[in-house]
Amino acid sequence: MRRGGLFRGGADRSLPDAVTGHWADRIAPVSARPYLRLARIERPIGWWLLLLPCWWSAALAALAAGAPYPDPWHLALFLIGAVAMRGAGSTWNDIVDRDLDARVARTRDRPLPSGRVSLTGASAFVLAQCAVGLAVLLQFNWFAVATGFASVAIVLTYPFMKRVIWLPQIVLGLAFSWGALMGWAAAFGSLAAAPVLLYAAAIAWVVGYDTIYALQDIEDDEIAGIKSSARLFGARVRLAIGVCYAASIALMAGALALVGAGPFAWAGLAAFAAHLAWQVATLDPSDGRRSLMLFRANRDAGLILFVGLVLAALV
């Protein structure tokens, strides 16, 4: 999820997943808007998809512990941390890609290649967002803190992967799914097989939904020499996404079985599976707008699963 740019006059044709009329474009100070763009504030789907594995993990931990609900304080911290660290990761991505973006018409109006933000300013902004993320992380136990720091290398590496391997979505999955470990680590101060299976399930989910997202950019990626799963799978992209989603569901089922989840958790997983099946069935690889809609629908799919897990803990 690396796309984005600022179109002259305030409209943004290169950010189709941005929320129309977002406060960052309406009421934020003009001088702050390029930095908010770097953080993708007007594109909340990114932090939602980073947050959901954290919430799943916290709910899974509640089931394992016999708690009536996941820790509300942990859920709030994960929300703040997801917004901050998604912004930091997006800004770092734009720093790495600034020369590449300048060579493509669709992306040359991004804050860095357009000159709206200097490299020094963007670097300082990354550090400021990381400081917020660190403040959040330090609220947890020391095992969770160490687990959080272990993801840094993956986050730093991801922007380079689309130049190197044909499946950079795997590395994105490793980074965006890390919360599947964090919720459990925050609750127990350790890890177990259940959150590891949840982590693997989230990785498969990320590869599936980001392949849908990448369908919008196949032509631009070819021009820029960027590798992606959408280009790799080609005519078999629907089958590949289906395999990713099926693997995700199977791995999540294993995690639920390990914690002895009840009927509401399984119902949530069934609804999640039905949502993913609907995505695959209605996908049109040649329709960029539909691909974007299906990609964004994964927030709802993830929330369905989370609600099922929370209801299972309550019951």
Tab-separated table of N, CA and C in Angstrom, residues 60 63-64 184 193-195 197-198 249-263 265-266 269 305 309 312:
chain	number	residue	atom	x	y	z
A	60	LEU	N	-8.372	-12.714	21.190
A	60	LEU	CA	-7.978	-14.114	21.313
A	60	LEU	C	-7.361	-14.379	22.682
A	63	LEU	N	-10.074	-14.688	25.260
A	63	LEU	CA	-10.675	-16.024	25.219
A	63	LEU	C	-9.793	-17.038	25.943
A	64	ALA	N	-8.498	-16.976	25.696
A	64	ALA	CA	-7.585	-17.933	26.318
A	64	ALA	C	-7.531	-17.761	27.827
A	184	TRP	N	-1.524	-10.569	22.217
A	184	TRP	CA	-1.273	-11.686	23.125
A	184	TRP	C	-0.090	-11.378	24.037
A	193	ALA	N	1.369	-20.887	20.651
A	193	ALA	CA	1.054	-21.339	19.297
A	193	ALA	C	-0.140	-20.595	18.707
A	194	ALA	N	-1.125	-20.259	19.534
A	194	ALA	CA	-2.332	-19.616	19.011
A	194	ALA	C	-2.039	-18.270	18.343
A	195	PRO	N	-1.319	-17.349	18.988
A	195	PRO	CA	-1.029	-16.087	18.296
A	195	PRO	C	-0.103	-16.255	17.098
A	197	LEU	N	-0.221	-18.808	15.004
A	197	LEU	CA	-1.134	-19.179	13.923
A	197	LEU	C	-1.942	-17.971	13.451
A	198	LEU	N	-2.360	-17.130	14.388
A	198	LEU	CA	-3.098	-15.920	14.023
A	198	LEU	C	-2.226	-15.001	13.169
A	249	ILE	N	-8.152	-18.344	6.517
A	249	ILE	CA	-9.277	-18.901	7.277
A	249	ILE	C	-8.871	-20.181	7.999
A	250	ALA	N	-8.132	-21.054	7.319
A	250	ALA	CA	-7.708	-22.309	7.943
A	250	ALA	C	-6.787	-22.055	9.130
A	251	LEU	N	-5.867	-21.127	8.996
A	251	LEU	CA	-4.941	-20.825	10.085
A	251	LEU	C	-5.665	-20.176	11.267
A	252	MET	N	-6.622	-19.302	10.970
A	252	MET	CA	-7.417	-18.707	12.049
A	252	MET	C	-8.230	-19.769	12.770
A	253	ALA	N	-8.750	-20.724	12.024
A	253	ALA	CA	-9.492	-21.808	12.663
A	253	ALA	C	-8.596	-22.568	13.629
A	254	GLY	N	-7.349	-22.779	13.243
A	254	GLY	CA	-6.414	-23.443	14.142
A	254	GLY	C	-6.190	-22.651	15.411
A	255	ALA	N	-6.072	-21.321	15.284
A	255	ALA	CA	-5.885	-20.481	16.464
A	255	ALA	C	-7.093	-20.545	17.386
A	256	LEU	N	-8.294	-20.512	16.811
A	256	LEU	CA	-9.502	-20.588	17.633
A	256	LEU	C	-9.608	-21.939	18.343
A	257	ALA	N	-9.241	-22.995	17.658
A	257	ALA	CA	-9.313	-24.320	18.262
A	257	ALA	C	-8.362	-24.421	19.456
A	258	LEU	N	-7.195	-23.806	19.333
A	258	LEU	CA	-6.204	-23.897	20.411
A	258	LEU	C	-6.665	-23.198	21.687
A	259	VAL	N	-7.488	-22.156	21.557
A	259	VAL	CA	-7.947	-21.455	22.763
A	259	VAL	C	-9.327	-21.926	23.198
A	260	GLY	N	-9.873	-22.936	22.526
A	260	GLY	CA	-11.189	-23.442	22.911
A	260	GLY	C	-12.290	-22.437	22.704
A	261	ALA	N	-12.252	-21.731	21.554
A	261	ALA	CA	-13.243	-20.694	21.280
A	261	ALA	C	-14.643	-21.273	21.182
A	262	GLY	N	-15.624	-20.469	21.573
A	262	GLY	CA	-17.020	-20.907	21.559
A	262	GLY	C	-17.731	-20.588	20.264
A	263	PRO	N	-19.030	-20.843	20.221
A	263	PRO	CA	-19.809	-20.710	18.981
A	263	PRO	C	-19.767	-19.317	18.356
A	265	ALA	N	-17.345	-17.152	18.352
A	265	ALA	CA	-16.075	-16.974	17.659
A	265	ALA	C	-16.096	-17.696	16.314
A	266	TRP	N	-16.628	-18.913	16.324
A	266	TRP	CA	-16.705	-19.665	15.067
A	266	TRP	C	-17.681	-19.024	14.094
A	269	LEU	N	-15.847	-16.205	12.535
A	269	LEU	CA	-14.921	-16.693	11.515
A	269	LEU	C	-15.685	-17.095	10.254
A	305	LEU	N	-14.954	-10.305	12.257
A	305	LEU	CA	-14.245	-11.321	13.031
A	305	LEU	C	-14.003	-10.855	14.457
A	309	LEU	N	-15.217	-12.569	18.091
A	309	LEU	CA	-14.314	-12.931	19.178
A	309	LEU	C	-14.717	-12.278	20.481
A	312	ALA	N	-17.781	-13.946	21.856
A	312	ALA	CA	-17.425	-15.240	22.436
A	312	ALA	C	-16.861	-15.075	23.844
